[in-house]
Coordinates of C-alpha atoms and ligand atoms in Angstrom, one line a residue:
M1 CA 44.3 -47.7 -97.9
K2 CA 42.7 -45.5 -95.3
V3 CA 40.6 -42.5 -96.2
P4 CA 39.9 -40.5 -93.0
Y5 CA 36.9 -38.2 -92.7
S6 CA 38.9 -35.5 -90.7
Y7 CA 41.6 -33.8 -92.6
L8 CA 42.7 -31.3 -89.9
D9 CA 46.2 -32.9 -89.6
R10 CA 46.7 -32.3 -93.3
Q11 CA 45.2 -28.8 -93.3
F12 CA 47.3 -27.5 -90.4
A13 CA 50.4 -29.5 -91.1
D14 CA 52.3 -26.2 -91.5
I15 CA 51.5 -24.9 -88.1
D16 CA 54.4 -22.5 -87.7
A17 CA 52.9 -19.6 -89.7
Y18 CA 49.8 -19.7 -87.5
L19 CA 51.8 -19.9 -84.3
E20 CA 53.8 -16.8 -85.4
D21 CA 50.5 -14.9 -85.9
I22 CA 49.3 -16.0 -82.5
R23 CA 52.5 -15.0 -80.9
A24 CA 52.1 -11.5 -82.3
L25 CA 48.6 -11.3 -80.9
V26 CA 49.7 -12.4 -77.5
E27 CA 52.5 -9.8 -77.5
S28 CA 49.9 -7.1 -78.5
G29 CA 47.5 -8.2 -75.6
D30 CA 44.6 -7.5 -78.0
F31 CA 42.6 -10.4 -76.6
T32 CA 39.0 -9.4 -77.1
L33 CA 37.6 -8.2 -80.5
G34 CA 40.2 -5.7 -81.7
K35 CA 42.2 -5.7 -84.9
P36 CA 42.1 -9.4 -85.8
V37 CA 38.3 -9.6 -85.5
D38 CA 37.8 -6.4 -87.5
E39 CA 40.1 -7.7 -90.2
F40 CA 38.3 -11.0 -90.3
E41 CA 34.9 -9.5 -90.5
K42 CA 35.9 -7.2 -93.4
S43 CA 37.4 -10.2 -95.3
F44 CA 34.4 -12.4 -94.6
A45 CA 31.9 -9.7 -95.8
R46 CA 33.9 -9.2 -99.0
L47 CA 33.9 -13.0 -99.5
C48 CA 30.1 -13.0 -99.4
G49 CA 29.8 -9.9 -101.5
L50 CA 27.9 -8.2 -98.6
P51 CA 28.6 -5.0 -96.7
Y52 CA 28.6 -6.4 -93.1
A53 CA 29.8 -9.4 -91.2
I54 CA 29.8 -9.8 -87.4
G55 CA 32.0 -12.3 -85.7
V56 CA 30.4 -14.3 -82.8
G57 CA 31.1 -17.2 -80.6
S58 CA 29.7 -20.1 -82.7
G59 CA 27.4 -20.9 -85.6
T60 CA 24.7 -21.7 -83.0
D61 CA 25.1 -18.3 -81.4
A62 CA 24.9 -16.7 -84.9
L63 CA 21.5 -18.2 -85.2
I64 CA 20.4 -17.4 -81.7
L65 CA 21.6 -13.7 -81.9
S66 CA 19.9 -13.3 -85.3
L67 CA 16.6 -14.6 -84.1
K68 CA 16.8 -12.5 -80.9
I69 CA 17.7 -9.3 -82.6
L70 CA 14.8 -9.7 -85.0
G71 CA 12.5 -9.9 -82.0
I72 CA 11.6 -13.6 -82.2
G73 CA 10.7 -15.2 -78.9
P74 CA 8.0 -16.9 -76.9
G75 CA 4.7 -17.3 -78.7
D76 CA 6.3 -17.2 -82.1
E77 CA 6.7 -20.0 -84.6
V78 CA 9.7 -20.5 -86.9
I79 CA 9.6 -22.8 -89.9
T80 CA 12.5 -25.0 -90.7
T81 CA 13.3 -28.6 -91.8
P82 CA 13.8 -31.7 -89.6
N83 CA 16.7 -32.7 -91.9
T84 CA 19.4 -30.5 -90.3
F85 CA 22.1 -30.4 -87.7
I86 CA 20.4 -30.2 -84.4
S87 CA 21.7 -26.7 -83.8
T88 CA 19.2 -25.1 -86.2
V89 CA 16.3 -26.3 -84.1
G90 CA 18.1 -25.8 -80.8
A91 CA 18.5 -22.1 -81.7
I92 CA 14.8 -21.6 -82.3
V93 CA 14.0 -23.3 -79.0
M94 CA 16.7 -21.3 -77.1
V95 CA 15.0 -18.0 -78.0
G96 CA 11.7 -19.4 -76.7
A97 CA 10.0 -19.9 -80.1
R98 CA 8.4 -23.0 -81.4
P99 CA 10.0 -24.9 -84.3
V100 CA 7.5 -25.9 -87.1
F101 CA 8.9 -28.5 -89.6
V102 CA 8.5 -28.9 -93.3
D103 CA 9.8 -31.9 -95.2
N104 CA 12.9 -31.7 -97.4
N105 CA 13.2 -32.1 -101.2
E106 CA 15.6 -34.2 -103.4
E107 CA 18.4 -31.7 -102.7
Y108 CA 18.1 -32.3 -98.9
T109 CA 16.9 -28.7 -98.3
I110 CA 13.5 -27.4 -97.2
D111 CA 10.7 -28.2 -99.8
A112 CA 9.5 -24.6 -100.5
A113 CA 6.3 -25.9 -102.1
K114 CA 5.2 -27.2 -98.6
I115 CA 6.0 -24.0 -96.6
E116 CA 2.7 -22.1 -97.1
K117 CA 0.6 -24.9 -95.7
V118 CA 2.2 -24.5 -92.2
I119 CA 2.2 -20.7 -92.0
T120 CA -0.1 -19.5 -89.2
K121 CA -0.7 -16.1 -87.5
K122 CA 2.1 -17.0 -85.1
T123 CA 4.7 -17.6 -87.9
K124 CA 7.5 -15.0 -87.5
A125 CA 10.3 -16.4 -89.6
I126 CA 11.5 -19.1 -92.0
L127 CA 14.9 -20.6 -91.3
P128 CA 16.1 -22.5 -94.4
V129 CA 19.2 -24.5 -94.1
H130 CA 21.7 -24.7 -97.0
L131 CA 22.4 -28.3 -96.0
T132 CA 25.5 -30.0 -97.5
G133 CA 26.5 -26.6 -99.0
C134 CA 23.5 -26.7 -101.4
P135 CA 21.5 -23.5 -101.3
A136 CA 17.8 -23.9 -100.4
D137 CA 15.4 -22.5 -103.0
M138 CA 15.8 -18.9 -101.8
P139 CA 13.9 -17.2 -104.7
T140 CA 10.7 -19.1 -103.9
I141 CA 11.2 -18.9 -100.1
M142 CA 11.6 -15.1 -100.3
K143 CA 8.4 -14.8 -102.4
I144 CA 6.5 -16.7 -99.8
A145 CA 8.1 -14.6 -97.0
H146 CA 7.1 -11.4 -98.6
R147 CA 3.6 -12.6 -99.3
H148 CA 3.1 -13.5 -95.7
K149 CA 5.3 -10.8 -94.2
V150 CA 7.5 -13.1 -92.3
L151 CA 11.3 -12.8 -91.8
V152 CA 14.0 -15.1 -93.2
V153 CA 17.2 -16.1 -91.5
E154 CA 19.5 -18.4 -93.4
D155 CA 21.4 -21.2 -91.8
A156 CA 24.5 -21.0 -94.0
A157 CA 26.8 -22.9 -91.6
Q158 CA 27.6 -25.4 -94.4
A159 CA 27.4 -23.0 -97.3
I160 CA 30.3 -20.5 -97.4
L161 CA 30.7 -19.3 -101.1
A162 CA 27.5 -21.1 -102.2
S163 CA 25.3 -19.0 -104.5
I164 CA 22.2 -18.9 -106.7
D165 CA 22.6 -17.0 -110.0
G166 CA 25.8 -15.6 -108.5
K167 CA 24.1 -14.2 -105.4
H168 CA 25.7 -15.5 -102.3
M169 CA 24.1 -16.9 -99.3
G170 CA 23.2 -14.0 -97.0
S171 CA 21.9 -11.9 -99.9
W172 CA 18.4 -13.2 -99.4
G173 CA 17.4 -13.3 -95.8
E174 CA 17.7 -10.6 -93.1
T175 CA 20.9 -12.4 -92.0
A176 CA 22.8 -15.5 -92.8
C177 CA 24.6 -17.5 -90.2
F178 CA 28.0 -19.3 -90.7
S179 CA 30.0 -21.6 -88.5
L180 CA 33.8 -21.7 -88.3
H181 CA 33.8 -25.1 -86.4
P182 CA 36.8 -27.3 -87.2
L183 CA 34.8 -29.5 -89.6
K184 CA 33.3 -26.6 -91.6
N185 CA 34.8 -25.6 -95.0
L186 CA 36.4 -22.4 -93.5
N187 CA 37.5 -23.6 -90.0
V188 CA 39.4 -22.4 -87.0
W189 CA 41.0 -24.0 -84.0
G190 CA 37.9 -24.2 -81.9
D191 CA 34.5 -22.5 -82.0
G192 CA 33.5 -19.4 -84.0
G193 CA 30.7 -18.1 -86.1
V194 CA 29.8 -15.2 -88.4
I195 CA 26.6 -13.4 -89.2
V196 CA 26.3 -11.5 -92.5
T197 CA 23.7 -8.9 -93.3
R198 CA 22.9 -6.2 -95.8
S199 CA 21.5 -3.9 -93.1
A200 CA 23.7 -1.3 -91.4
Q201 CA 21.1 -1.1 -88.6
L202 CA 21.1 -4.8 -88.0
C203 CA 24.9 -4.9 -88.1
R204 CA 25.1 -2.1 -85.5
K205 CA 22.6 -3.9 -83.2
L206 CA 24.3 -7.2 -83.5
K207 CA 27.7 -5.8 -82.7
L208 CA 26.3 -4.4 -79.5
F209 CA 24.3 -7.6 -78.8
R210 CA 27.3 -9.9 -78.9
D211 CA 29.2 -7.6 -76.5
H212 CA 27.1 -6.9 -73.5
G213 CA 25.2 -4.2 -75.3
M214 CA 28.1 -1.9 -74.6
V215 CA 28.3 1.3 -76.7
T216 CA 31.3 2.4 -74.7
R217 CA 32.9 0.9 -71.6
D218 CA 30.5 2.8 -69.4
E219 CA 27.3 3.0 -71.5
I220 CA 24.9 0.2 -72.0
E221 CA 22.2 0.4 -74.7
M222 CA 20.6 -3.0 -74.2
F223 CA 21.0 -6.0 -71.9
S224 CA 22.4 -8.8 -73.8
H225 CA 24.9 -11.6 -74.2
N226 CA 28.7 -12.1 -74.5
S227 CA 29.3 -14.0 -77.7
R228 CA 32.4 -12.4 -79.3
L229 CA 34.4 -14.2 -82.0
D230 CA 37.6 -15.1 -80.1
S231 CA 40.5 -13.0 -81.2
I232 CA 42.9 -16.0 -81.4
Q233 CA 40.3 -17.8 -83.7
A234 CA 40.1 -14.6 -85.8
V235 CA 43.9 -14.8 -86.2
V236 CA 43.6 -18.4 -87.5
G237 CA 40.7 -17.4 -89.7
N238 CA 42.6 -14.4 -91.2
R239 CA 45.4 -16.8 -92.4
L240 CA 43.0 -19.4 -93.8
I241 CA 40.4 -17.1 -95.4
G242 CA 42.6 -16.5 -98.4
E243 CA 42.4 -20.2 -99.2
V244 CA 38.7 -20.6 -99.1
H245 CA 38.3 -20.2 -102.9
S246 CA 40.7 -23.0 -103.6
I247 CA 39.3 -25.1 -100.8
T248 CA 35.8 -24.7 -102.4
D249 CA 37.1 -25.4 -105.9
K250 CA 38.7 -28.6 -104.8
R251 CA 35.6 -29.8 -103.1
I252 CA 33.5 -29.0 -106.2
A253 CA 36.0 -30.8 -108.4
N254 CA 35.9 -33.9 -106.1
A255 CA 32.1 -33.9 -106.2
R256 CA 32.0 -33.7 -110.0
R257 CA 34.4 -36.6 -110.2
F258 CA 32.0 -38.7 -107.9
D259 CA 29.0 -37.5 -109.9
D260 CA 30.5 -38.7 -113.1
A261 CA 31.7 -41.9 -111.7
F262 CA 28.3 -42.9 -110.3
K263 CA 26.3 -41.9 -113.4
G264 CA 26.0 -45.4 -114.8
L265 CA 24.8 -46.8 -111.5
D266 CA 21.2 -45.4 -111.4
D267 CA 19.8 -48.6 -110.1
Y268 CA 21.8 -48.4 -106.9
I269 CA 22.9 -44.8 -106.5
K270 CA 20.8 -41.6 -106.8
V271 CA 22.8 -38.5 -107.2
P272 CA 20.7 -35.4 -106.2
P273 CA 19.7 -33.0 -109.1
R274 CA 22.4 -30.5 -109.9
R275 CA 20.7 -27.2 -111.0
V276 CA 23.0 -25.3 -113.3
N277 CA 22.4 -21.8 -111.8
V278 CA 23.3 -23.0 -108.3
K279 CA 26.8 -23.2 -106.9
R280 CA 27.1 -26.0 -104.3
V281 CA 30.1 -26.0 -102.1
Y282 CA 29.9 -29.6 -100.8
H283 CA 30.4 -29.3 -97.1
T284 CA 29.3 -32.9 -97.4
Y285 CA 28.8 -35.2 -100.4
V286 CA 25.6 -37.1 -99.8
L287 CA 24.0 -39.8 -102.0
R288 CA 20.9 -41.9 -101.7
V289 CA 22.0 -45.5 -102.0
K290 CA 20.6 -49.0 -102.1
D291 CA 21.4 -51.2 -99.1
R292 CA 22.9 -48.3 -97.3
D293 CA 23.9 -50.0 -94.1
K294 CA 25.7 -52.8 -95.9
L295 CA 27.5 -50.3 -98.2
L296 CA 28.5 -48.3 -95.1
A297 CA 29.9 -51.4 -93.4
H298 CA 31.7 -52.4 -96.6
L299 CA 33.3 -48.9 -96.9
I300 CA 34.3 -48.8 -93.2
E301 CA 35.9 -52.3 -93.6
K302 CA 37.8 -50.9 -96.6
G303 CA 39.2 -48.1 -94.4
I304 CA 36.9 -45.4 -95.8
R305 CA 35.3 -43.2 -93.1
A306 CA 31.9 -42.7 -94.8
K307 CA 29.2 -41.3 -92.5
I308 CA 25.5 -40.5 -92.3
H309 CA 24.2 -37.0 -92.1
Y310 CA 21.9 -37.5 -90.3
P311 CA 20.7 -40.9 -89.1
I312 CA 17.8 -39.6 -86.9
P313 CA 15.7 -36.7 -88.2
V314 CA 15.2 -34.0 -85.6
H315 CA 11.4 -34.5 -85.2
L316 CA 12.1 -38.1 -84.1
Q317 CA 14.7 -37.1 -81.4
K318 CA 13.8 -37.4 -77.8
A319 CA 14.3 -33.6 -77.4
A320 CA 11.5 -32.9 -79.9
K321 CA 8.9 -35.1 -78.3
Y322 CA 6.9 -32.2 -76.9
L323 CA 6.3 -30.8 -80.4
G324 CA 4.0 -33.8 -81.0
Y325 CA 5.4 -35.0 -84.4
K326 CA 5.4 -38.7 -85.2
R327 CA 7.0 -41.1 -87.5
G328 CA 5.5 -40.7 -91.0
D329 CA 5.1 -36.9 -90.7
F330 CA 8.0 -36.2 -93.0
P331 CA 8.4 -39.1 -95.4
V332 CA 11.2 -37.8 -97.6
C333 CA 13.4 -36.9 -94.6
E334 CA 12.6 -40.3 -93.0
Q335 CA 13.3 -42.2 -96.1
D336 CA 16.6 -40.2 -96.5
A337 CA 17.6 -41.1 -93.0
R338 CA 17.5 -44.8 -94.1
T339 CA 19.2 -44.4 -97.5
I340 CA 21.7 -41.5 -97.4
L341 CA 25.5 -41.9 -97.2
T342 CA 28.2 -39.3 -96.9
L343 CA 31.6 -39.8 -98.6
P344 CA 34.6 -37.8 -97.7
V345 CA 34.9 -34.9 -100.3
H346 CA 37.3 -32.6 -98.6
Q347 CA 40.1 -30.5 -100.2
H348 CA 43.0 -32.7 -99.0
L349 CA 41.9 -35.9 -100.7
T350 CA 44.4 -37.2 -103.2
S351 CA 43.4 -38.4 -106.6
G352 CA 44.4 -41.9 -105.5
E353 CA 42.0 -41.7 -102.5
M354 CA 39.2 -40.5 -104.7
E355 CA 39.8 -43.4 -107.1
Y356 CA 39.9 -45.9 -104.3
M357 CA 36.5 -44.7 -102.9
I358 CA 34.9 -44.9 -106.3
D359 CA 36.3 -48.4 -106.9
C360 CA 35.1 -49.5 -103.4
V361 CA 31.5 -48.2 -104.0
K362 CA 31.4 -49.7 -107.5
G363 CA 32.9 -52.9 -106.3
F364 CA 30.2 -53.3 -103.7
Y365 CA 27.4 -53.1 -106.3
A366 CA 29.3 -55.1 -108.9
G367 CA 29.4 -58.0 -106.4
R368 CA 25.6 -57.7 -105.8
K369 CA 24.8 -57.8 -109.5
I370 CA 26.6 -61.1 -109.8
K371 CA 24.5 -62.5 -106.9
G372 CA 21.4 -61.5 -108.9
V373 CA 20.2 -58.7 -106.7
K374 CA 19.7 -56.5 -109.7
K375 CA 16.0 -57.3 -110.1
H376 CA 15.2 -55.6 -106.8
A377 CA 17.2 -52.5 -107.7
A378 CA 14.2 -50.3 -108.6
C379 CA 12.9 -50.3 -105.0
C380 CA 15.6 -47.8 -104.1
R381 CA 14.3 -45.2 -106.5
G382 CA 12.0 -42.2 -105.8
Ligands
PLP401 C1 27.7 -26.7 -87.8 C2 26.3 -26.3 -87.9 C3 25.7 -25.4 -87.1 C4 26.3 -24.9 -85.8 O1 27.5 -24.4 -85.8 P1 28.4 -24.4 -84.5 O2 29.5 -23.5 -84.9 O3 28.9 -25.8 -84.3 O4 27.6 -23.9 -83.3 C5 24.4 -25.0 -87.3 N1 23.7 -25.4 -88.4 C6 24.3 -26.3 -89.3 C7 23.5 -26.7 -90.5 C8 25.6 -26.7 -89.1 O5 26.1 -27.6 -89.9

């Protein structure tokens, strides 16, 4: 059996309805912003339970525009985690600020207990990442932010519909930034991003900022950027957005099934803690496993496209050299890079594919037990 990681062929198998919508757009000639983008922004804001959403060119642009509009730039420090997709850190650098890292916790998100230690006079913002679709500890992060009068921007690229105590991502920080990249939970046919906010003033500024600072065709309020959500992508998003609840529910159900299946394998597999007041949306399903590289090779050989998110922490990337971090600075993140494994968890997996993945993982460790490896099992813990 083959279990691919990408499900786009399955998701967009019924392409005609989308093409009909795009045909209507082309006939209208409404190619920049316009009705499809308005409609998408309204639906997206409603989905997040927030008043405002602004469609932009990509998730990365959502981060860059948010930081810029909040006045963050050269001389400022922004706190984030090295356990993220490179774009989080790239955005901080692109506005001219300096990224400051804090290690992650057992849930793969920023360890809030370690944030205050790195706050300085230069700290302007905290940029938590809701990695894997698991919300960072926002109540604690917001307390710290208020105490030190720093701003919070959420990287929610992987976390559409995630919430804490029913409060969606974006309800906490000044803004939250989402990506519509083809591999994200709500995806389009190319690049796209969304910023959500509770502030009417920020919404107004961001709408100008993504569109040359133009109030009208002839009036410019501020010099800025061109990063509009493409209208064709908004058309695709408008058709798909109605499905995002069922997409999310399916991912959650798949993750529960994995969690249950791996419960008895504590010596080999460590499922992250699952706090009950937190809704995780499983952009990725990530485990800490013993003999990761061998398990990964085993799964690939069995036709299962397991992956690693991410094999090299950002502080150890060549690009981050000038920041002066070294190996050993973020032990949890570095240990994770050696032990984590991502299994496909997407909404188009069949029950048979789920069962096959579980059997292959269990089969791998069953074989090891027979070879007497069990006595070393404890070294994978903690
Ligand atoms: C995908 C992603 C981004 C960037 O989104 P793009 O739309 O690809 O620019 C940023 N942060 C995280 C955590 C992501 O997963």
